[in-house]
Short mmCIF file of C-alpha atoms and ligand atoms in Angstrom, two decimals:
data_model
loop_
_atom_site.label_atom_id
_atom_site.label_comp_id
_atom_site.label_asym_id
_atom_site.label_seq_id
_atom_site.Cartn_x
_atom_site.Cartn_y
_atom_site.Cartn_z
CA MET A 1 -78.30 67.23 98.62
CA LYS A 2 -75.60 64.36 98.50
CA THR A 3 -75.85 61.78 95.92
CA MET A 4 -76.47 58.41 96.93
CA VAL A 5 -75.54 55.24 95.81
CA LYS A 6 -78.28 52.74 94.55
CA TYR A 7 -78.59 50.14 97.49
CA THR A 8 -79.61 46.87 96.34
CA GLN A 9 -79.52 45.30 99.95
CA LEU A 10 -80.76 46.36 103.43
CA GLN A 11 -77.47 45.11 105.03
CA ARG A 12 -75.60 47.67 103.22
CA VAL A 13 -77.97 50.49 104.13
CA GLN A 14 -77.65 49.54 107.78
CA VAL A 15 -73.85 49.53 107.52
CA ASP A 16 -74.03 52.89 106.14
CA LEU A 17 -76.46 54.11 108.77
CA ARG A 18 -74.38 52.86 111.46
CA ALA A 19 -71.37 54.34 110.08
CA GLY A 20 -73.07 57.65 110.00
CA ARG A 21 -72.65 58.05 106.31
CA ILE A 22 -76.47 58.51 105.80
CA THR A 23 -79.37 58.92 107.78
CA CYS A 24 -82.82 57.60 107.13
CA ARG A 25 -83.99 61.02 106.52
CA GLU A 26 -81.49 61.52 103.55
CA LEU A 27 -82.66 58.02 102.35
CA VAL A 28 -86.11 59.07 102.24
CA GLU A 29 -85.20 62.16 100.64
CA HIS A 30 -83.40 60.37 97.89
CA TYR A 31 -86.16 58.14 97.30
CA LEU A 32 -88.72 61.09 97.08
CA GLN A 33 -86.63 62.74 94.67
CA ARG A 34 -86.41 59.35 92.50
CA ILE A 35 -90.20 59.11 92.58
CA GLU A 36 -90.36 62.85 91.13
CA ALA A 37 -87.77 62.20 88.73
CA THR A 38 -89.61 58.66 87.24
CA ARG A 39 -93.15 60.08 87.42
CA GLU A 40 -93.69 59.32 83.84
CA LEU A 41 -93.31 55.61 84.48
CA ASN A 42 -96.56 55.91 86.58
CA ALA A 43 -95.63 53.39 89.33
CA TYR A 44 -97.03 55.16 92.41
CA VAL A 45 -100.80 55.92 93.07
CA GLU A 46 -100.01 57.88 96.23
CA VAL A 47 -96.74 59.05 97.87
CA TYR A 48 -96.61 59.22 101.82
CA ALA A 49 -93.99 62.12 101.51
CA ALA A 50 -94.79 63.78 104.74
CA GLU A 51 -95.37 60.61 106.69
CA ALA A 52 -92.18 58.75 105.42
CA ARG A 53 -90.09 62.21 106.24
CA ALA A 54 -91.61 62.15 109.89
CA ARG A 55 -91.09 58.30 110.33
CA ALA A 56 -87.48 58.82 109.05
CA ASP A 57 -86.81 61.53 111.56
CA ALA A 58 -88.20 59.60 114.47
CA LEU A 59 -85.81 56.73 113.63
CA ASP A 60 -83.00 58.90 113.29
CA ALA A 61 -83.67 60.35 116.77
CA GLN A 62 -84.24 56.69 117.97
CA TRP A 63 -80.62 55.88 116.80
CA ALA A 64 -79.15 58.63 118.37
CA GLU A 65 -80.60 57.93 121.72
CA ARG A 66 -81.56 54.23 122.13
CA PRO A 67 -79.87 52.47 118.99
CA ASP A 68 -80.38 49.23 120.61
CA SER A 69 -84.37 49.35 120.32
CA LEU A 70 -84.41 49.70 116.45
CA GLY A 71 -86.09 47.00 114.59
CA ARG A 72 -84.61 44.60 111.97
CA LEU A 73 -85.91 46.62 108.94
CA TRP A 74 -84.41 49.92 110.31
CA GLY A 75 -83.55 51.70 107.00
CA MET A 76 -85.79 49.67 104.77
CA VAL A 77 -87.78 51.96 102.53
CA ILE A 78 -90.81 49.71 101.10
CA SER A 79 -93.74 50.50 98.98
CA HIS A 80 -97.12 48.34 98.55
CA LYS A 81 -99.41 47.17 95.98
CA ASP A 82 -102.77 48.92 95.85
CA VAL A 83 -104.39 45.97 97.06
CA ILE A 84 -102.78 45.62 100.40
CA CYS A 85 -104.54 47.54 103.12
CA TYR A 86 -102.56 50.15 105.23
CA ALA A 87 -104.82 51.51 108.11
CA GLY A 88 -105.76 55.39 107.54
CA HIS A 89 -104.76 55.10 103.88
CA GLY A 90 -106.52 54.72 100.51
CA VAL A 91 -106.75 51.31 99.05
CA SER A 92 -108.41 50.98 95.62
CA ALA A 93 -106.96 47.93 93.75
CA ALA A 94 -106.68 50.46 90.95
CA ALA A 95 -110.27 50.62 90.30
CA LYS A 96 -113.06 53.32 90.29
CA ILE A 97 -115.36 51.20 92.31
CA LEU A 98 -113.06 51.62 95.27
CA GLU A 99 -112.49 55.50 94.55
CA GLY A 100 -111.90 57.27 97.96
CA PHE A 101 -111.90 54.25 100.13
CA GLU A 102 -109.62 54.20 103.20
CA SER A 103 -108.36 51.08 104.97
CA LEU A 104 -109.93 50.65 108.26
CA TYR A 105 -106.89 48.53 109.47
CA SER A 106 -103.55 47.09 108.08
CA ALA A 107 -102.79 43.88 106.63
CA THR A 108 -101.11 41.62 109.02
CA ALA A 109 -98.09 41.45 106.80
CA VAL A 110 -97.85 45.25 106.88
CA GLU A 111 -98.12 45.38 110.71
CA ARG A 112 -95.23 43.01 111.05
CA LEU A 113 -93.10 45.13 108.97
CA LEU A 114 -94.16 48.35 110.83
CA ALA A 115 -93.32 46.60 114.02
CA GLU A 116 -89.71 46.08 112.66
CA ASP A 117 -89.46 49.80 111.76
CA VAL A 118 -89.83 49.75 108.08
CA ILE A 119 -90.48 53.12 106.34
CA ILE A 120 -93.69 52.98 103.91
CA ILE A 121 -93.10 55.38 101.20
CA GLY A 122 -96.21 54.82 99.10
CA ARG A 123 -98.92 52.82 97.60
CA VAL A 124 -98.00 51.68 93.99
CA ASN A 125 -100.08 51.03 90.61
CA CYS A 126 -101.16 47.47 89.69
CA ASP A 127 -103.66 45.69 87.44
CA GLN A 128 -107.17 46.17 88.45
CA PHE A 129 -107.81 43.58 91.28
CA GLY A 130 -104.64 41.90 90.28
CA MET A 131 -106.13 40.81 87.03
CA GLY A 132 -103.66 41.12 84.10
CA SER A 133 -100.04 40.51 83.13
CA SER A 134 -99.11 43.92 81.91
CA ASN A 135 -100.13 46.60 84.34
CA GLU A 136 -102.18 48.22 81.51
CA ASN A 137 -105.58 47.38 83.25
CA SER A 138 -105.50 50.36 85.90
CA VAL A 139 -107.87 53.18 86.35
CA TYR A 140 -104.56 55.28 87.08
CA GLY A 141 -103.30 54.34 83.50
CA PRO A 142 -100.52 51.86 82.63
CA VAL A 143 -97.18 51.61 84.20
CA ARG A 144 -94.02 51.91 82.12
CA ASN A 145 -91.00 49.69 82.36
CA ALA A 146 -87.94 51.66 83.34
CA ALA A 147 -85.61 49.52 80.92
CA ASP A 148 -87.70 50.76 78.08
CA PRO A 149 -90.71 53.02 78.73
CA GLU A 150 -92.33 51.75 75.58
CA ARG A 151 -92.65 48.56 76.99
CA VAL A 152 -94.88 47.12 79.70
CA PRO A 153 -93.48 46.05 83.19
CA GLY A 154 -95.45 43.06 83.54
CA GLY A 155 -98.39 42.55 85.91
CA SER A 156 -100.42 42.58 87.85
CA SER A 157 -97.58 44.09 90.37
CA GLY A 158 -96.11 46.14 87.65
CA GLY A 159 -95.88 49.29 90.09
CA SER A 160 -94.32 47.24 92.53
CA ALA A 161 -91.68 46.07 90.09
CA VAL A 162 -90.98 49.50 88.68
CA ALA A 163 -90.75 50.98 91.94
CA VAL A 164 -87.82 48.94 92.78
CA GLN A 165 -86.25 48.85 89.34
CA ALA A 166 -86.30 52.70 89.18
CA ASP A 167 -84.57 52.94 92.70
CA THR A 168 -87.73 54.78 94.38
CA CYS A 169 -87.72 52.35 97.08
CA LEU A 170 -85.53 49.38 98.26
CA VAL A 171 -88.28 46.66 98.23
CA SER A 172 -91.98 46.48 97.56
CA LEU A 173 -94.87 44.32 98.36
CA GLY A 174 -96.89 42.42 95.62
CA THR A 175 -99.36 39.67 95.33
CA ASP A 176 -99.13 36.70 93.19
CA THR A 177 -102.27 34.90 92.10
CA GLY A 178 -101.12 33.57 88.99
CA GLY A 179 -97.36 35.14 88.59
CA SER A 180 -98.14 38.80 89.26
CA VAL A 181 -94.88 39.12 91.53
CA ARG A 182 -92.69 36.66 89.59
CA GLN A 183 -93.36 37.88 85.99
CA PRO A 184 -92.82 41.49 86.65
CA ALA A 185 -89.89 40.90 88.47
CA ALA A 186 -88.40 38.84 85.42
CA PHE A 187 -89.66 41.80 83.19
CA CYS A 188 -87.92 44.16 85.35
CA GLY A 189 -84.66 42.31 86.12
CA LEU A 190 -85.52 41.68 89.88
CA VAL A 191 -85.81 39.02 92.41
CA GLY A 192 -89.58 38.07 93.28
CA MET A 193 -91.08 35.63 95.46
CA LYS A 194 -94.26 33.76 96.02
CA PRO A 195 -94.29 31.95 99.12
CA THR A 196 -96.42 28.49 99.98
CA TYR A 197 -100.09 29.21 100.00
CA GLY A 198 -100.70 29.80 103.84
CA ARG A 199 -97.33 31.14 104.73
CA ILE A 200 -98.33 34.86 104.93
CA SER A 201 -101.49 36.02 106.29
CA ARG A 202 -103.91 37.26 103.46
CA TYR A 203 -105.72 39.48 106.14
CA GLY A 204 -105.84 42.96 104.69
CA LEU A 205 -105.19 41.76 101.23
CA LEU A 206 -108.27 42.48 98.90
CA ALA A 207 -109.11 39.14 97.45
CA TYR A 208 -109.07 38.15 93.77
CA ALA A 209 -108.89 34.32 93.90
CA SER A 210 -108.76 33.29 97.53
CA SER A 211 -107.37 29.78 97.05
CA PHE A 212 -104.54 31.19 94.94
CA ASP A 213 -103.40 34.65 96.44
CA GLN A 214 -100.55 35.07 98.33
CA ILE A 215 -98.66 38.43 99.19
CA GLY A 216 -95.23 38.03 97.71
CA MET A 217 -92.18 40.58 97.56
CA LEU A 218 -89.94 42.12 94.78
CA ALA A 219 -86.33 43.04 95.68
CA HIS A 220 -82.86 43.23 94.23
CA SER A 221 -81.31 40.63 96.62
CA VAL A 222 -82.44 37.08 97.77
CA GLU A 223 -81.35 38.37 101.09
CA ASP A 224 -84.01 40.98 101.39
CA VAL A 225 -86.64 38.77 100.15
CA ALA A 226 -85.55 36.01 102.78
CA LEU A 227 -85.77 38.63 105.68
CA LEU A 228 -89.17 40.13 104.58
CA LEU A 229 -90.73 36.69 104.39
CA GLU A 230 -89.29 35.72 107.80
CA ILE A 231 -90.94 38.84 109.26
CA MET A 232 -94.28 38.64 107.51
CA ALA A 233 -94.83 34.73 107.71
CA GLY A 234 -96.40 32.64 110.13
CA PRO A 235 -99.71 32.06 111.93
CA ASP A 236 -102.44 34.64 112.10
CA GLU A 237 -105.55 34.22 113.85
CA MET A 238 -107.33 36.60 111.23
CA ASP A 239 -106.67 34.22 108.43
CA ALA A 240 -107.78 30.54 109.12
CA THR A 241 -105.65 29.46 106.07
CA THR A 242 -102.40 30.54 107.50
CA SER A 243 -100.21 27.61 108.64
CA GLN A 244 -99.48 26.95 112.14
CA ARG A 245 -95.89 25.89 111.18
CA SER A 246 -93.11 27.73 113.01
CA VAL A 247 -91.23 30.09 110.82
CA PRO A 248 -87.55 29.48 110.15
CA ALA A 249 -84.84 32.14 110.35
CA TYR A 250 -84.69 32.02 106.44
CA SER A 251 -82.41 34.95 106.48
CA GLU A 252 -79.81 33.18 108.55
CA GLN A 253 -79.98 29.89 106.54
CA LEU A 254 -78.88 31.24 102.93
CA ALA A 255 -75.63 29.25 102.84
CA HIS A 256 -75.28 26.87 99.99
CA ARG A 257 -76.08 23.37 100.90
CA GLY A 258 -74.17 21.52 98.23
CA PRO A 259 -75.22 19.60 95.23
CA ALA A 260 -79.16 19.79 94.37
CA ARG A 261 -81.59 17.56 92.69
CA ILE A 262 -83.37 19.69 89.96
CA ALA A 263 -85.93 18.67 87.45
CA TYR A 264 -86.80 20.68 84.37
CA LEU A 265 -89.97 20.09 82.60
CA GLU A 266 -88.96 19.44 78.87
CA PRO A 267 -92.38 20.48 77.56
CA ALA A 268 -91.92 23.74 79.11
CA ILE A 269 -88.43 24.48 77.59
CA ALA A 270 -89.56 23.23 74.33
CA HIS A 271 -92.60 24.78 74.14
CA PRO A 272 -93.44 26.49 70.86
CA SER A 273 -94.32 29.81 72.62
CA LEU A 274 -90.93 30.18 74.40
CA ASP A 275 -88.55 33.00 72.91
CA PRO A 276 -85.66 30.86 71.44
CA GLN A 277 -83.11 33.16 73.32
CA ILE A 278 -84.69 32.54 76.60
CA ALA A 279 -84.89 28.78 75.66
CA ALA A 280 -81.21 28.61 74.80
CA ARG A 281 -80.00 30.62 77.84
CA THR A 282 -82.39 28.19 80.15
CA ARG A 283 -80.43 25.26 78.64
CA SER A 284 -77.24 26.75 79.00
CA LEU A 285 -77.77 27.46 82.66
CA ILE A 286 -78.78 23.70 83.06
CA ALA A 287 -75.73 22.61 81.35
CA ALA A 288 -73.74 24.85 83.80
CA LEU A 289 -75.51 23.38 86.78
CA ARG A 290 -75.04 19.86 85.87
CA GLU A 291 -71.32 20.36 85.19
CA ASP A 292 -70.89 21.55 88.77
CA GLY A 293 -72.40 18.30 90.16
CA HIS A 294 -76.04 19.31 90.44
CA GLN A 295 -78.35 16.55 89.05
CA LEU A 296 -80.44 17.71 86.57
CA ASP A 297 -82.99 15.60 84.89
CA ALA A 298 -85.66 16.24 82.17
CA VAL A 299 -89.17 15.01 83.20
CA ASP A 300 -92.26 14.77 81.76
CA PHE A 301 -95.37 17.13 82.73
CA PRO A 302 -98.23 16.27 80.39
CA TYR A 303 -100.70 19.01 81.70
CA LEU A 304 -98.72 22.28 80.39
CA ASP A 305 -101.30 23.09 78.04
CA HIS A 306 -104.18 22.50 80.47
CA ILE A 307 -102.61 24.93 83.14
CA ILE A 308 -103.99 28.13 81.63
CA PRO A 309 -107.47 27.06 80.89
CA ALA A 310 -108.03 25.38 84.25
CA TYR A 311 -106.57 28.59 86.12
CA TYR A 312 -108.85 30.98 84.44
CA VAL A 313 -111.87 28.90 85.08
CA LEU A 314 -111.25 28.76 88.80
CA THR A 315 -109.72 32.25 89.37
CA THR A 316 -112.76 33.82 87.48
CA ALA A 317 -115.09 31.79 89.51
CA GLU A 318 -113.58 32.74 92.73
CA ALA A 319 -113.34 36.35 91.55
CA SER A 320 -117.01 36.55 90.46
CA SER A 321 -117.88 35.35 94.24
CA ASN A 322 -115.24 37.93 95.93
CA LEU A 323 -116.22 40.91 93.83
CA ALA A 324 -119.69 40.67 94.50
CA ARG A 325 -119.44 42.78 97.67
CA PHE A 326 -118.34 45.85 95.42
CA ASP A 327 -122.02 46.74 94.81
CA GLY A 328 -122.01 50.54 95.13
CA ILE A 329 -123.59 50.34 98.67
CA ARG A 330 -120.83 49.17 100.93
CA TYR A 331 -117.45 50.70 99.67
CA GLY A 332 -116.27 53.37 97.41
CA TYR A 333 -118.11 54.67 94.25
CA ARG A 334 -121.76 54.89 94.13
CA HIS A 335 -123.21 56.19 90.73
CA PRO A 336 -124.76 59.73 91.41
CA GLU A 337 -127.68 59.04 89.20
CA ALA A 338 -129.35 55.83 90.16
CA GLN A 339 -132.65 55.96 91.03
CA ASP A 340 -133.29 52.61 92.82
CA LEU A 341 -131.46 49.63 94.43
CA LEU A 342 -130.96 47.61 91.06
CA GLU A 343 -130.01 50.74 89.10
CA THR A 344 -127.44 51.54 91.89
CA TYR A 345 -125.76 48.11 91.43
CA GLN A 346 -125.88 48.10 87.59
CA LYS A 347 -124.79 51.69 87.35
CA SER A 348 -122.19 51.60 89.82
CA ARG A 349 -120.64 48.21 88.77
CA THR A 350 -120.67 48.99 85.26
CA GLU A 351 -118.65 52.09 85.80
CA GLY A 352 -116.81 51.08 88.66
CA PHE A 353 -115.07 47.89 86.94
CA SER A 354 -112.83 47.84 83.96
CA ASP A 355 -113.77 45.73 80.89
CA GLU A 356 -111.22 43.13 81.91
CA VAL A 357 -112.55 42.71 85.38
CA LYS A 358 -116.15 42.52 84.05
CA ARG A 359 -115.13 39.87 81.72
CA ARG A 360 -113.95 37.70 84.46
CA ILE A 361 -116.90 38.42 86.61
CA LEU A 362 -119.07 37.26 83.79
CA LEU A 363 -116.95 34.37 82.89
CA GLY A 364 -116.67 33.38 86.47
CA THR A 365 -120.55 33.56 87.00
CA PHE A 366 -121.01 31.38 83.89
CA VAL A 367 -118.67 28.62 85.12
CA LEU A 368 -120.42 28.53 88.22
CA SER A 369 -124.09 28.47 86.72
CA SER A 370 -126.32 25.41 87.19
CA GLY A 371 -125.90 23.38 84.03
CA TYR A 372 -122.50 24.44 83.43
CA TYR A 373 -120.73 24.06 86.65
CA ASP A 374 -119.75 20.47 86.24
CA ALA A 375 -118.36 21.03 82.70
CA TYR A 376 -116.06 23.78 83.81
CA TYR A 377 -115.69 24.30 87.35
CA THR A 378 -115.83 20.60 88.44
CA LYS A 379 -113.56 19.75 85.50
CA ALA A 380 -111.10 22.52 86.36
CA GLN A 381 -110.80 21.62 89.92
CA GLN A 382 -109.94 17.99 88.72
CA VAL A 383 -107.47 19.39 86.60
CA ARG A 384 -106.04 21.44 89.38
CA ARG A 385 -105.81 18.06 91.34
CA LEU A 386 -103.98 16.34 88.55
CA ILE A 387 -101.43 19.24 88.36
CA GLN A 388 -100.82 19.37 92.13
CA GLU A 389 -100.26 15.67 92.11
CA ARG A 390 -97.94 15.50 89.46
CA THR A 391 -96.03 18.32 90.89
CA ALA A 392 -95.89 16.80 94.23
CA ALA A 393 -94.59 13.56 92.65
CA ILE A 394 -91.79 15.25 90.88
CA LEU A 395 -90.80 17.18 94.26
CA ALA A 396 -90.72 14.02 96.01
CA GLU A 397 -87.78 12.99 93.98
CA TYR A 398 -86.28 16.39 93.34
CA ASP A 399 -85.30 19.83 95.54
CA PHE A 400 -86.53 22.13 92.90
CA ILE A 401 -88.16 22.43 89.55
CA LEU A 402 -86.55 24.85 87.08
CA MET A 403 -88.33 26.70 84.48
CA PRO A 404 -88.49 29.91 82.57
CA VAL A 405 -90.70 32.69 84.05
CA SER A 406 -92.42 34.07 81.18
CA PRO A 407 -92.36 33.01 77.54
CA SER A 408 -91.04 36.42 76.34
CA THR A 409 -89.34 39.39 77.63
CA ALA A 410 -91.66 42.59 78.46
CA TRP A 411 -93.84 43.28 75.22
CA LYS A 412 -94.47 46.74 73.85
CA MET A 413 -97.41 48.62 75.46
CA GLY A 414 -100.76 47.89 73.69
CA GLU A 415 -99.31 44.83 71.86
CA LYS A 416 -101.69 42.15 73.80
CA SER A 417 -104.43 44.59 74.97
CA ASP A 418 -107.01 43.54 72.33
CA ASP A 419 -106.27 39.92 72.78
CA PRO A 420 -107.05 38.67 76.21
CA VAL A 421 -106.18 35.14 75.46
CA ALA A 422 -102.89 36.04 74.21
CA MET A 423 -102.31 37.87 77.50
CA TYR A 424 -103.53 34.80 79.55
CA LEU A 425 -101.20 32.68 77.68
CA ALA A 426 -98.23 34.67 78.93
CA ASP A 427 -98.80 33.10 82.36
CA ILE A 428 -98.18 29.39 81.26
CA TYR A 429 -95.10 29.11 83.26
CA THR A 430 -96.01 30.95 86.40
CA VAL A 431 -99.50 29.33 87.15
CA GLN A 432 -98.42 26.15 87.93
CA ALA A 433 -96.85 27.19 91.42
CA ASN A 434 -100.20 28.81 92.37
CA MET A 435 -102.29 25.74 91.24
CA ALA A 436 -100.02 23.54 93.43
CA GLY A 437 -99.64 26.05 96.42
CA ILE A 438 -95.99 25.59 96.27
CA PRO A 439 -93.24 28.47 96.87
CA ALA A 440 -91.48 29.78 93.63
CA VAL A 441 -88.70 32.41 93.42
CA ALA A 442 -87.87 34.14 90.15
CA LEU A 443 -84.19 35.17 89.49
CA PRO A 444 -82.72 37.86 86.89
CA LEU A 445 -81.13 35.30 84.56
CA ASP A 446 -79.83 37.53 81.52
CA VAL A 447 -80.53 40.61 79.09
CA HIS A 448 -82.08 39.71 75.75
CA ASP A 449 -80.75 41.13 72.46
CA ASN A 450 -83.54 43.40 72.44
CA GLY A 451 -82.35 45.13 75.68
CA MET A 452 -84.98 43.55 78.20
CA PRO A 453 -83.96 41.35 81.08
CA PHE A 454 -85.50 38.05 81.65
CA GLY A 455 -85.54 35.30 84.40
CA VAL A 456 -85.58 31.82 85.67
CA GLN A 457 -87.65 30.24 88.01
CA LEU A 458 -87.35 27.77 90.77
CA LEU A 459 -90.16 26.03 92.34
CA ALA A 460 -89.99 23.80 95.71
CA GLN A 461 -92.10 21.75 98.00
CA ARG A 462 -94.69 23.26 100.24
CA PHE A 463 -92.88 25.16 102.91
CA ALA A 464 -89.54 24.41 101.60
CA GLU A 465 -88.74 28.28 101.43
CA ALA A 466 -85.39 27.92 103.47
CA GLU A 467 -83.98 25.38 100.79
CA LEU A 468 -85.49 27.49 97.94
CA LEU A 469 -84.11 30.44 99.14
CA ALA A 470 -80.55 29.36 99.96
CA PHE A 471 -80.33 27.77 96.56
CA ALA A 472 -81.54 31.00 95.01
CA ALA A 473 -78.95 32.92 96.86
CA HIS A 474 -76.31 30.47 95.46
CA LEU A 475 -77.73 30.56 91.88
CA LYS A 476 -77.68 34.32 91.85
CA GLY A 477 -74.12 34.67 93.37
CA THR A 478 -72.71 32.15 90.91
CA TYR A 479 -74.60 31.71 87.71
CA VAL A 480 -76.68 34.75 87.17
N1 LIG B 1 -102.00 37.15 85.13
C1 LIG B 1 -102.54 36.56 85.85
C2 LIG B 1 -104.04 37.01 85.81
O1 LIG B 1 -104.35 37.82 85.37
C3 LIG B 1 -102.15 36.58 87.41
C4 LIG B 1 -102.66 37.54 88.11
C5 LIG B 1 -102.05 37.40 89.72
O2 LIG B 1 -101.06 36.71 90.06
N2 LIG B 1 -102.60 38.51 90.38
O3 LIG B 1 -104.81 36.20 86.64
#
């Protein structure tokens, strides 16, 4: 087999396909071979080898016969997080409770990609039900960071990040409830985007916290992120929370639009939990942008330390309700020795969920229980509103908010496993976008002295993805 360059953008794949330098089949063989060579990273839960080969052959035949009929994602090889449904394929949220369960239908996002001729190569590992920041909470075992296999890839879309980082596919679908696309992207040196809440249909996405969840994507390039968003976004009658707004041609609007007004949250960059090298590099980026004529202002944000507690009250509350359907009766795993209904519930759920998922179901049930509801759930809703309003006020004056993605680089495996609160605090910079429902992009910024990549994040107003992606493309081409 000929050795293949590492593609980092679909457009280059398509140039080579058109020139006859490669075929879809060769591309798929390359990625399958990479998957085998990187097995110890544990990114894949299931590889659709035969199917991907067949689809590649069909596309190669189509190219020979009717080249004009090929879709816009011709040559794109993609993987999907194990919480996104693909009809006829397993989906388990990395949990025993969904053992052996097969999707009856595909997520709308997946349907739309398939209609543009994407090749789906496999289903990738994640934290169970999207709950986690390190991808160590999976029934399939932890995922390892390809830059240093002793370190975590981030989570919960850790398999998606490593699949792209390790060149086993061009791009991957993840989900972002509180940072699960952006933080692994930063830990693995990739671009990751969470769109505005309601931009991409959640139909066919296993729900974690429904008022926060969004499908997002991990890629090497802003261009591929823009194209994927353009194809997946838009109204869907199967998800009433999708916006009716028309979808701009994001991928054709990436040209730089001149000086931007950018706010940075001083308390975020001055925060004691932030690694000094990441803080210094973020400040040097701010200085460089200012020098080039962009307006950069420090703004106040008094809620930073309230974000995490409020987020974990609200998301666990929603999760306790969403996960009630996994009862040992309807889907997947049922305990073989349970004698009656109650025991079936108890034993199936006790064995079917990980400790972290059970912790969250318990916490969520507690904050919703009568007597505590107002003290926790109502209070957290009020904090969410304050965060939304302050964020909207900043974005009424500025085009973007600039922030680190994570307070540290990827940590060593096991380092935070015994301390759930330490793990939760690592989400301090990513959760704001989900609390406010706004779009955010993580870009690779630099490499730390410890050898690990870290990122920078841009947030924009609701539905300002076109502006956000154009600026992200400029930033990536010019500064990072
Ligand atoms: N780490 C966060 C959590 O565990 C975010 C997860 C996510 O975005 N799915 O809730």
